[in-house]
């Protein structure tokens, strides 16, 4: 549940950096790094002690984190939605329809990130660690893989991707304290339709 609020906080951090520096791409980088660190901290302090317990306990913990982050955003940024300025405002004509180039950029960036993630998980040393830990945590630990570190790294990577998505989609949907709920529900639908643990299926379902 918490990733929806990390998506939302990433959008807010991006908005703040953009207003301060005027650079959308710097805002994207800062938001990703900041929320990755926040995600790692949440995993270490809240979720790591719950590893091996009833999955319902973890679900309730992440739901609690989600409520805390959502109310923090409401307190910090207020209830009024904000808009992130698109870095690319030009459009092109497709038949009789004006289509913004920014949406094409988002599609290309999303495809590049997904491709890089797939290659990392498939062929990278640490990607293999992640897959091994997912399949059998105890066996991975017996083989010398630092399972707690892998869990933290995975949560940090997921948090960074959520934050980057929040910044990239901010110009299209606006930024408000409740935006994470809508996106996390969509993510659950994609995961269920695509298959739990099936990256390729989730990609196809998201289309």
PDB file of N, CA and C in Angstrom, residues 61-160:
ATOM      1  N   UNK A  61       0.775  -3.073   8.208  1.00  0.00           N
ATOM      2  CA  UNK A  61       1.846  -2.110   8.475  1.00  0.00           C
ATOM      3  C   UNK A  61       2.001  -1.135   7.317  1.00  0.00           C
ATOM      4  N   UNK A  62       1.984  -1.651   6.088  1.00  0.00           N
ATOM      5  CA  UNK A  62       2.114  -0.757   4.934  1.00  0.00           C
ATOM      6  C   UNK A  62       0.886   0.136   4.787  1.00  0.00           C
ATOM      7  N   UNK A  63      -0.279  -0.387   5.159  1.00  0.00           N
ATOM      8  CA  UNK A  63      -1.485   0.449   5.136  1.00  0.00           C
ATOM      9  C   UNK A  63      -1.353   1.590   6.138  1.00  0.00           C
ATOM     10  N   UNK A  64      -0.802   1.295   7.310  1.00  0.00           N
ATOM     11  CA  UNK A  64      -0.568   2.344   8.306  1.00  0.00           C
ATOM     12  C   UNK A  64       0.427   3.378   7.815  1.00  0.00           C
ATOM     13  N   UNK A  65       1.511   2.913   7.173  1.00  0.00           N
ATOM     14  CA  UNK A  65       2.492   3.838   6.602  1.00  0.00           C
ATOM     15  C   UNK A  65       1.826   4.732   5.567  1.00  0.00           C
ATOM     16  N   UNK A  66       0.961   4.131   4.753  1.00  0.00           N
ATOM     17  CA  UNK A  66       0.253   4.889   3.723  1.00  0.00           C
ATOM     18  C   UNK A  66      -0.576   6.013   4.331  1.00  0.00           C
ATOM     19  N   UNK A  67      -1.305   5.717   5.399  1.00  0.00           N
ATOM     20  CA  UNK A  67      -2.125   6.740   6.053  1.00  0.00           C
ATOM     21  C   UNK A  67      -1.266   7.853   6.641  1.00  0.00           C
ATOM     22  N   UNK A  68      -0.149   7.474   7.255  1.00  0.00           N
ATOM     23  CA  UNK A  68       0.741   8.476   7.850  1.00  0.00           C
ATOM     24  C   UNK A  68       1.301   9.399   6.771  1.00  0.00           C
ATOM     25  N   UNK A  69       1.788   8.830   5.668  1.00  0.00           N
ATOM     26  CA  UNK A  69       2.382   9.637   4.604  1.00  0.00           C
ATOM     27  C   UNK A  69       1.335  10.525   3.934  1.00  0.00           C
ATOM     28  N   UNK A  70       0.134   9.991   3.754  1.00  0.00           N
ATOM     29  CA  UNK A  70      -0.923  10.783   3.120  1.00  0.00           C
ATOM     30  C   UNK A  70      -1.311  11.974   3.988  1.00  0.00           C
ATOM     31  N   UNK A  71      -1.440  11.750   5.281  1.00  0.00           N
ATOM     32  CA  UNK A  71      -1.797  12.852   6.171  1.00  0.00           C
ATOM     33  C   UNK A  71      -0.646  13.838   6.344  1.00  0.00           C
ATOM     34  N   UNK A  72       0.588  13.337   6.270  1.00  0.00           N
ATOM     35  CA  UNK A  72       1.733  14.253   6.298  1.00  0.00           C
ATOM     36  C   UNK A  72       1.704  15.178   5.084  1.00  0.00           C
ATOM     37  N   UNK A  73       1.429  14.614   3.913  1.00  0.00           N
ATOM     38  CA  UNK A  73       1.368  15.430   2.703  1.00  0.00           C
ATOM     39  C   UNK A  73       0.244  16.459   2.790  1.00  0.00           C
ATOM     40  N   UNK A  74      -0.899  16.051   3.345  1.00  0.00           N
ATOM     41  CA  UNK A  74      -2.012  16.987   3.513  1.00  0.00           C
ATOM     42  C   UNK A  74      -1.619  18.125   4.445  1.00  0.00           C
ATOM     43  N   UNK A  75      -0.912  17.802   5.527  1.00  0.00           N
ATOM     44  CA  UNK A  75      -0.470  18.826   6.484  1.00  0.00           C
ATOM     45  C   UNK A  75       0.607  19.717   5.890  1.00  0.00           C
ATOM     46  N   UNK A  76       1.540  19.128   5.165  1.00  0.00           N
ATOM     47  CA  UNK A  76       2.686  19.871   4.654  1.00  0.00           C
ATOM     48  C   UNK A  76       2.343  20.711   3.426  1.00  0.00           C
ATOM     49  N   UNK A  77       1.564  20.145   2.502  1.00  0.00           N
ATOM     50  CA  UNK A  77       1.339  20.807   1.216  1.00  0.00           C
ATOM     51  C   UNK A  77      -0.079  21.340   1.043  1.00  0.00           C
ATOM     52  N   UNK A  78      -1.006  20.937   1.911  1.00  0.00           N
ATOM     53  CA  UNK A  78      -2.365  21.439   1.816  1.00  0.00           C
ATOM     54  C   UNK A  78      -3.221  20.616   0.870  1.00  0.00           C
ATOM     55  N   UNK A  79      -4.536  20.901   0.846  1.00  0.00           N
ATOM     56  CA  UNK A  79      -5.470  20.104   0.048  1.00  0.00           C
ATOM     57  C   UNK A  79      -5.565  20.527  -1.418  1.00  0.00           C
ATOM     58  N   UNK A  80      -4.962  21.658  -1.769  1.00  0.00           N
ATOM     59  CA  UNK A  80      -5.087  22.180  -3.133  1.00  0.00           C
ATOM     60  C   UNK A  80      -4.110  21.453  -4.056  1.00  0.00           C
ATOM     61  N   UNK A  81      -4.620  20.973  -5.182  1.00  0.00           N
ATOM     62  CA  UNK A  81      -3.777  20.258  -6.142  1.00  0.00           C
ATOM     63  C   UNK A  81      -2.764  21.209  -6.777  1.00  0.00           C
ATOM     64  N   UNK A  82      -1.606  20.667  -7.111  1.00  0.00           N
ATOM     65  CA  UNK A  82      -0.556  21.444  -7.759  1.00  0.00           C
ATOM     66  C   UNK A  82      -0.293  20.879  -9.153  1.00  0.00           C
ATOM     67  N   UNK A  83       0.328  21.697  -9.965  1.00  0.00           N
ATOM     68  CA  UNK A  83       0.628  21.300 -11.345  1.00  0.00           C
ATOM     69  C   UNK A  83       2.123  21.369 -11.570  1.00  0.00           C
ATOM     70  N   UNK A  84       2.674  20.321 -12.153  1.00  0.00           N
ATOM     71  CA  UNK A  84       4.070  20.325 -12.568  1.00  0.00           C
ATOM     72  C   UNK A  84       4.126  20.747 -14.028  1.00  0.00           C
ATOM     73  N   UNK A  85       4.967  21.722 -14.323  1.00  0.00           N
ATOM     74  CA  UNK A  85       5.088  22.200 -15.693  1.00  0.00           C
ATOM     75  C   UNK A  85       5.781  21.157 -16.563  1.00  0.00           C
ATOM     76  N   UNK A  86       5.202  20.872 -17.701  1.00  0.00           N
ATOM     77  CA  UNK A  86       5.817  19.918 -18.619  1.00  0.00           C
ATOM     78  C   UNK A  86       7.143  20.465 -19.140  1.00  0.00           C
ATOM     79  N   UNK A  87       8.190  19.629 -19.223  1.00  0.00           N
ATOM     80  CA  UNK A  87       9.465  20.105 -19.765  1.00  0.00           C
ATOM     81  C   UNK A  87       9.438  20.259 -21.277  1.00  0.00           C
ATOM     82  N   UNK A  88       8.491  19.570 -21.915  1.00  0.00           N
ATOM     83  CA  UNK A  88       8.346  19.640 -23.371  1.00  0.00           C
ATOM     84  C   UNK A  88       6.891  19.983 -23.660  1.00  0.00           C
ATOM     85  N   UNK A  89       6.665  21.132 -24.244  1.00  0.00           N
ATOM     86  CA  UNK A  89       5.290  21.597 -24.453  1.00  0.00           C
ATOM     87  C   UNK A  89       4.839  21.510 -25.911  1.00  0.00           C
ATOM     88  N   UNK A  90       5.739  21.165 -26.826  1.00  0.00           N
ATOM     89  CA  UNK A  90       5.383  21.119 -28.243  1.00  0.00           C
ATOM     90  C   UNK A  90       4.491  19.915 -28.541  1.00  0.00           C
ATOM     91  N   UNK A  91       3.800  19.985 -29.658  1.00  0.00           N
ATOM     92  CA  UNK A  91       2.880  18.933 -30.069  1.00  0.00           C
ATOM     93  C   UNK A  91       3.129  18.568 -31.527  1.00  0.00           C
ATOM     94  N   UNK A  92       2.619  17.416 -31.914  1.00  0.00           N
ATOM     95  CA  UNK A  92       2.655  17.039 -33.324  1.00  0.00           C
ATOM     96  C   UNK A  92       1.256  16.602 -33.735  1.00  0.00           C
ATOM     97  N   UNK A  93       1.001  16.664 -35.033  1.00  0.00           N
ATOM     98  CA  UNK A  93      -0.331  16.343 -35.530  1.00  0.00           C
ATOM     99  C   UNK A  93      -0.352  14.922 -36.080  1.00  0.00           C
ATOM    100  N   UNK A  94      -1.290  14.132 -35.563  1.00  0.00           N
ATOM    101  CA  UNK A  94      -1.488  12.763 -36.037  1.00  0.00           C
ATOM    102  C   UNK A  94      -2.873  12.711 -36.653  1.00  0.00           C
ATOM    103  N   UNK A  95      -2.915  12.679 -37.979  1.00  0.00           N
ATOM    104  CA  UNK A  95      -4.147  12.881 -38.729  1.00  0.00           C
ATOM    105  C   UNK A  95      -4.718  14.251 -38.327  1.00  0.00           C
ATOM    106  N   UNK A  96      -5.858  14.284 -37.646  1.00  0.00           N
ATOM    107  CA  UNK A  96      -6.430  15.577 -37.256  1.00  0.00           C
ATOM    108  C   UNK A  96      -6.340  15.801 -35.746  1.00  0.00           C
ATOM    109  N   UNK A  97      -5.489  15.039 -35.090  1.00  0.00           N
ATOM    110  CA  UNK A  97      -5.378  15.124 -33.631  1.00  0.00           C
ATOM    111  C   UNK A  97      -4.034  15.719 -33.244  1.00  0.00           C
ATOM    112  N   UNK A  98      -4.066  16.719 -32.372  1.00  0.00           N
ATOM    113  CA  UNK A  98      -2.843  17.291 -31.817  1.00  0.00           C
ATOM    114  C   UNK A  98      -2.402  16.443 -30.623  1.00  0.00           C
ATOM    115  N   UNK A  99      -1.210  15.898 -30.715  1.00  0.00           N
ATOM    116  CA  UNK A  99      -0.719  14.985 -29.681  1.00  0.00           C
ATOM    117  C   UNK A  99       0.558  15.547 -29.075  1.00  0.00           C
ATOM    118  N   UNK A 100       0.654  15.657 -27.737  1.00  0.00           N
ATOM    119  CA  UNK A 100       1.843  16.249 -27.111  1.00  0.00           C
ATOM    120  C   UNK A 100       3.054  15.315 -27.175  1.00  0.00           C
ATOM    121  N   UNK A 101       4.211  15.887 -27.472  1.00  0.00           N
ATOM    122  CA  UNK A 101       5.449  15.119 -27.511  1.00  0.00           C
ATOM    123  C   UNK A 101       5.805  14.566 -26.136  1.00  0.00           C
ATOM    124  N   UNK A 102       5.363  15.254 -25.095  1.00  0.00           N
ATOM    125  CA  UNK A 102       5.729  14.816 -23.746  1.00  0.00           C
ATOM    126  C   UNK A 102       5.227  13.407 -23.457  1.00  0.00           C
ATOM    127  N   UNK A 103       4.060  13.068 -23.973  1.00  0.00           N
ATOM    128  CA  UNK A 103       3.531  11.718 -23.754  1.00  0.00           C
ATOM    129  C   UNK A 103       4.408  10.667 -24.445  1.00  0.00           C
ATOM    130  N   UNK A 104       4.953  11.022 -25.594  1.00  0.00           N
ATOM    131  CA  UNK A 104       5.867  10.112 -26.283  1.00  0.00           C
ATOM    132  C   UNK A 104       7.138   9.928 -25.465  1.00  0.00           C
ATOM    133  N   UNK A 105       7.636  11.029 -24.894  1.00  0.00           N
ATOM    134  CA  UNK A 105       8.839  10.958 -24.056  1.00  0.00           C
ATOM    135  C   UNK A 105       8.594  10.049 -22.853  1.00  0.00           C
ATOM    136  N   UNK A 106       7.422  10.186 -22.223  1.00  0.00           N
ATOM    137  CA  UNK A 106       7.087   9.333 -21.077  1.00  0.00           C
ATOM    138  C   UNK A 106       7.060   7.862 -21.489  1.00  0.00           C
ATOM    139  N   UNK A 107       6.458   7.582 -22.633  1.00  0.00           N
ATOM    140  CA  UNK A 107       6.379   6.195 -23.103  1.00  0.00           C
ATOM    141  C   UNK A 107       7.773   5.623 -23.345  1.00  0.00           C
ATOM    142  N   UNK A 108       8.653   6.425 -23.951  1.00  0.00           N
ATOM    143  CA  UNK A 108      10.017   5.960 -24.229  1.00  0.00           C
ATOM    144  C   UNK A 108      10.788   5.743 -22.931  1.00  0.00           C
ATOM    145  N   UNK A 109      10.680   6.701 -21.999  1.00  0.00           N
ATOM    146  CA  UNK A 109      11.368   6.562 -20.714  1.00  0.00           C
ATOM    147  C   UNK A 109      10.853   5.350 -19.939  1.00  0.00           C
ATOM    148  N   UNK A 110       9.544   5.154 -19.954  1.00  0.00           N
ATOM    149  CA  UNK A 110       8.963   4.006 -19.249  1.00  0.00           C
ATOM    150  C   UNK A 110       9.467   2.694 -19.837  1.00  0.00           C
ATOM    151  N   UNK A 111       9.502   2.622 -21.167  1.00  0.00           N
ATOM    152  CA  UNK A 111       9.996   1.411 -21.820  1.00  0.00           C
ATOM    153  C   UNK A 111      11.471   1.180 -21.496  1.00  0.00           C
ATOM    154  N   UNK A 112      12.256   2.266 -21.467  1.00  0.00           N
ATOM    155  CA  UNK A 112      13.682   2.141 -21.158  1.00  0.00           C
ATOM    156  C   UNK A 112      13.897   1.657 -19.727  1.00  0.00           C
ATOM    157  N   UNK A 113      13.126   2.197 -18.790  1.00  0.00           N
ATOM    158  CA  UNK A 113      13.255   1.788 -17.385  1.00  0.00           C
ATOM    159  C   UNK A 113      12.860   0.327 -17.204  1.00  0.00           C
ATOM    160  N   UNK A 114      11.756  -0.070 -17.837  1.00  0.00           N
ATOM    161  CA  UNK A 114      11.310  -1.461 -17.731  1.00  0.00           C
ATOM    162  C   UNK A 114      12.344  -2.403 -18.346  1.00  0.00           C
ATOM    163  N   UNK A 115      12.883  -2.014 -19.509  1.00  0.00           N
ATOM    164  CA  UNK A 115      13.901  -2.838 -20.157  1.00  0.00           C
ATOM    165  C   UNK A 115      15.151  -2.979 -19.310  1.00  0.00           C
ATOM    166  N   UNK A 116      15.593  -1.861 -18.724  1.00  0.00           N
ATOM    167  CA  UNK A 116      16.779  -1.900 -17.864  1.00  0.00           C
ATOM    168  C   UNK A 116      16.529  -2.771 -16.633  1.00  0.00           C
ATOM    169  N   UNK A 117      15.329  -2.674 -16.065  1.00  0.00           N
ATOM    170  CA  UNK A 117      14.996  -3.489 -14.895  1.00  0.00           C
ATOM    171  C   UNK A 117      14.986  -4.971 -15.246  1.00  0.00           C
ATOM    172  N   UNK A 118      14.424  -5.304 -16.389  1.00  0.00           N
ATOM    173  CA  UNK A 118      14.378  -6.702 -16.815  1.00  0.00           C
ATOM    174  C   UNK A 118      15.782  -7.265 -17.022  1.00  0.00           C
ATOM    175  N   UNK A 119      16.644  -6.498 -17.699  1.00  0.00           N
ATOM    176  CA  UNK A 119      18.022  -6.947 -17.915  1.00  0.00           C
ATOM    177  C   UNK A 119      18.765  -7.105 -16.592  1.00  0.00           C
ATOM    178  N   UNK A 120      18.528  -6.161 -15.675  1.00  0.00           N
ATOM    179  CA  UNK A 120      19.171  -6.220 -14.363  1.00  0.00           C
ATOM    180  C   UNK A 120      18.757  -7.476 -13.603  1.00  0.00           C
ATOM    181  N   UNK A 121      17.459  -7.766 -13.598  1.00  0.00           N
ATOM    182  CA  UNK A 121      16.969  -8.938 -12.874  1.00  0.00           C
ATOM    183  C   UNK A 121      17.385 -10.244 -13.547  1.00  0.00           C
ATOM    184  N   UNK A 122      17.509 -10.212 -14.862  1.00  0.00           N
ATOM    185  CA  UNK A 122      17.808 -11.433 -15.610  1.00  0.00           C
ATOM    186  C   UNK A 122      19.292 -11.779 -15.585  1.00  0.00           C
ATOM    187  N   UNK A 123      20.159 -10.757 -15.758  1.00  0.00           N
ATOM    188  CA  UNK A 123      21.573 -11.038 -15.962  1.00  0.00           C
ATOM    189  C   UNK A 123      22.497 -10.437 -14.908  1.00  0.00           C
ATOM    190  N   UNK A 124      22.044  -9.447 -14.176  1.00  0.00           N
ATOM    191  CA  UNK A 124      22.911  -8.806 -13.195  1.00  0.00           C
ATOM    192  C   UNK A 124      23.126  -9.672 -11.964  1.00  0.00           C
ATOM    193  N   UNK A 125      24.297  -9.553 -11.374  1.00  0.00           N
ATOM    194  CA  UNK A 125      24.608 -10.327 -10.166  1.00  0.00           C
ATOM    195  C   UNK A 125      23.599 -10.040  -9.064  1.00  0.00           C
ATOM    196  N   UNK A 126      23.346  -8.753  -8.831  1.00  0.00           N
ATOM    197  CA  UNK A 126      22.422  -8.393  -7.760  1.00  0.00           C
ATOM    198  C   UNK A 126      20.980  -8.706  -8.145  1.00  0.00           C
ATOM    199  N   UNK A 127      20.696  -8.682  -9.441  1.00  0.00           N
ATOM    200  CA  UNK A 127      19.376  -9.100  -9.892  1.00  0.00           C
ATOM    201  C   UNK A 127      19.124 -10.572  -9.614  1.00  0.00           C
ATOM    202  N   UNK A 128      20.171 -11.387  -9.803  1.00  0.00           N
ATOM    203  CA  UNK A 128      20.064 -12.817  -9.486  1.00  0.00           C
ATOM    204  C   UNK A 128      19.872 -13.008  -7.984  1.00  0.00           C
ATOM    205  N   UNK A 129      20.570 -12.197  -7.193  1.00  0.00           N
ATOM    206  CA  UNK A 129      20.361 -12.241  -5.738  1.00  0.00           C
ATOM    207  C   UNK A 129      18.898 -11.970  -5.396  1.00  0.00           C
ATOM    208  N   UNK A 130      18.338 -10.962  -6.056  1.00  0.00           N
ATOM    209  CA  UNK A 130      16.944 -10.596  -5.780  1.00  0.00           C
ATOM    210  C   UNK A 130      16.009 -11.755  -6.121  1.00  0.00           C
ATOM    211  N   UNK A 131      16.213 -12.361  -7.288  1.00  0.00           N
ATOM    212  CA  UNK A 131      15.342 -13.470  -7.686  1.00  0.00           C
ATOM    213  C   UNK A 131      15.500 -14.669  -6.752  1.00  0.00           C
ATOM    214  N   UNK A 132      16.737 -14.924  -6.343  1.00  0.00           N
ATOM    215  CA  UNK A 132      16.973 -16.039  -5.424  1.00  0.00           C
ATOM    216  C   UNK A 132      16.305 -15.795  -4.076  1.00  0.00           C
ATOM    217  N   UNK A 133      16.408 -14.569  -3.586  1.00  0.00           N
ATOM    218  CA  UNK A 133      15.791 -14.225  -2.301  1.00  0.00           C
ATOM    219  C   UNK A 133      14.275 -14.323  -2.380  1.00  0.00           C
ATOM    220  N   UNK A 134      13.721 -13.924  -3.513  1.00  0.00           N
ATOM    221  CA  UNK A 134      12.271 -14.000  -3.693  1.00  0.00           C
ATOM    222  C   UNK A 134      11.780 -15.447  -3.697  1.00  0.00           C
ATOM    223  N   UNK A 135      12.541 -16.325  -4.344  1.00  0.00           N
ATOM    224  CA  UNK A 135      12.117 -17.717  -4.472  1.00  0.00           C
ATOM    225  C   UNK A 135      12.283 -18.506  -3.173  1.00  0.00           C
ATOM    226  N   UNK A 136      13.401 -18.294  -2.475  1.00  0.00           N
ATOM    227  CA  UNK A 136      13.641 -19.051  -1.239  1.00  0.00           C
ATOM    228  C   UNK A 136      14.576 -18.242  -0.352  1.00  0.00           C
ATOM    229  N   UNK A 137      13.994 -17.515   0.582  1.00  0.00           N
ATOM    230  CA  UNK A 137      14.774 -16.617   1.431  1.00  0.00           C
ATOM    231  C   UNK A 137      15.800 -17.374   2.274  1.00  0.00           C
ATOM    232  N   UNK A 138      15.407 -18.495   2.849  1.00  0.00           N
ATOM    233  CA  UNK A 138      16.298 -19.251   3.731  1.00  0.00           C
ATOM    234  C   UNK A 138      17.462 -19.860   2.955  1.00  0.00           C
ATOM    235  N   UNK A 139      17.184 -20.415   1.777  1.00  0.00           N
ATOM    236  CA  UNK A 139      18.250 -21.002   0.971  1.00  0.00           C
ATOM    237  C   UNK A 139      19.213 -19.927   0.480  1.00  0.00           C
ATOM    238  N   UNK A 140      18.670 -18.771   0.089  1.00  0.00           N
ATOM    239  CA  UNK A 140      19.529 -17.671  -0.353  1.00  0.00           C
ATOM    240  C   UNK A 140      20.459 -17.228   0.764  1.00  0.00           C
ATOM    241  N   UNK A 141      19.933 -17.157   1.967  1.00  0.00           N
ATOM    242  CA  UNK A 141      20.759 -16.783   3.113  1.00  0.00           C
ATOM    243  C   UNK A 141      21.841 -17.826   3.370  1.00  0.00           C
ATOM    244  N   UNK A 142      21.490 -19.110   3.220  1.00  0.00           N
ATOM    245  CA  UNK A 142      22.463 -20.183   3.419  1.00  0.00           C
ATOM    246  C   UNK A 142      23.571 -20.146   2.369  1.00  0.00           C
ATOM    247  N   UNK A 143      23.264 -19.615   1.178  1.00  0.00           N
ATOM    248  CA  UNK A 143      24.254 -19.514   0.108  1.00  0.00           C
ATOM    249  C   UNK A 143      25.121 -18.271   0.230  1.00  0.00           C
ATOM    250  N   UNK A 144      24.906 -17.480   1.280  1.00  0.00           N
ATOM    251  CA  UNK A 144      25.747 -16.317   1.515  1.00  0.00           C
ATOM    252  C   UNK A 144      25.195 -15.006   0.997  1.00  0.00           C
ATOM    253  N   UNK A 145      23.981 -15.014   0.492  1.00  0.00           N
ATOM    254  CA  UNK A 145      23.368 -13.776   0.002  1.00  0.00           C
ATOM    255  C   UNK A 145      22.866 -12.962   1.196  1.00  0.00           C
ATOM    256  N   UNK A 146      23.225 -11.676   1.272  1.00  0.00           N
ATOM    257  CA  UNK A 146      22.768 -10.841   2.401  1.00  0.00           C
ATOM    258  C   UNK A 146      21.294 -10.477   2.246  1.00  0.00           C
ATOM    259  N   UNK A 147      20.426 -11.352   2.690  1.00  0.00           N
ATOM    260  CA  UNK A 147      18.989 -11.212   2.458  1.00  0.00           C
ATOM    261  C   UNK A 147      18.423  -9.895   2.990  1.00  0.00           C
ATOM    262  N   UNK A 148      18.740  -9.468   4.224  1.00  0.00           N
ATOM    263  CA  UNK A 148      18.200  -8.179   4.695  1.00  0.00           C
ATOM    264  C   UNK A 148      18.600  -7.006   3.806  1.00  0.00           C
ATOM    265  N   UNK A 149      19.854  -7.020   3.323  1.00  0.00           N
ATOM    266  CA  UNK A 149      20.307  -5.953   2.431  1.00  0.00           C
ATOM    267  C   UNK A 149      19.562  -5.994   1.105  1.00  0.00           C
ATOM    268  N   UNK A 150      19.314  -7.199   0.604  1.00  0.00           N
ATOM    269  CA  UNK A 150      18.563  -7.345  -0.648  1.00  0.00           C
ATOM    270  C   UNK A 150      17.150  -6.797  -0.485  1.00  0.00           C
ATOM    271  N   UNK A 151      16.493  -7.122   0.621  1.00  0.00           N
ATOM    272  CA  UNK A 151      15.145  -6.607   0.873  1.00  0.00           C
ATOM    273  C   UNK A 151      15.132  -5.077   0.885  1.00  0.00           C
ATOM    274  N   UNK A 152      16.113  -4.490   1.559  1.00  0.00           N
ATOM    275  CA  UNK A 152      16.184  -3.031   1.637  1.00  0.00           C
ATOM    276  C   UNK A 152      16.436  -2.422   0.266  1.00  0.00           C
ATOM    277  N   UNK A 153      17.357  -3.026  -0.496  1.00  0.00           N
ATOM    278  CA  UNK A 153      17.677  -2.508  -1.829  1.00  0.00           C
ATOM    279  C   UNK A 153      16.468  -2.575  -2.754  1.00  0.00           C
ATOM    280  N   UNK A 154      15.726  -3.677  -2.680  1.00  0.00           N
ATOM    281  CA  UNK A 154      14.534  -3.824  -3.523  1.00  0.00           C
ATOM    282  C   UNK A 154      13.501  -2.759  -3.183  1.00  0.00           C
ATOM    283  N   UNK A 155      13.284  -2.525  -1.901  1.00  0.00           N
ATOM    284  CA  UNK A 155      12.309  -1.513  -1.501  1.00  0.00           C
ATOM    285  C   UNK A 155      12.777  -0.122  -1.926  1.00  0.00           C
ATOM    286  N   UNK A 156      14.086   0.131  -1.852  1.00  0.00           N
ATOM    287  CA  UNK A 156      14.617   1.426  -2.276  1.00  0.00           C
ATOM    288  C   UNK A 156      14.446   1.618  -3.778  1.00  0.00           C
ATOM    289  N   UNK A 157      14.731   0.572  -4.556  1.00  0.00           N
ATOM    290  CA  UNK A 157      14.564   0.658  -6.011  1.00  0.00           C
ATOM    291  C   UNK A 157      13.099   0.884  -6.366  1.00  0.00           C
ATOM    292  N   UNK A 158      12.212   0.133  -5.729  1.00  0.00           N
ATOM    293  CA  UNK A 158      10.786   0.317  -5.980  1.00  0.00           C
ATOM    294  C   UNK A 158      10.308   1.707  -5.608  1.00  0.00           C
ATOM    295  N   UNK A 159      10.838   2.241  -4.513  1.00  0.00           N
ATOM    296  CA  UNK A 159      10.471   3.591  -4.075  1.00  0.00           C
ATOM    297  C   UNK A 159      10.957   4.632  -5.072  1.00  0.00           C
ATOM    298  N   UNK A 160      12.185   4.453  -5.577  1.00  0.00           N
ATOM    299  CA  UNK A 160      12.728   5.390  -6.563  1.00  0.00           C
ATOM    300  C   UNK A 160      11.898   5.376  -7.841  1.00  0.00           C
TER     301      UNK A 160
END
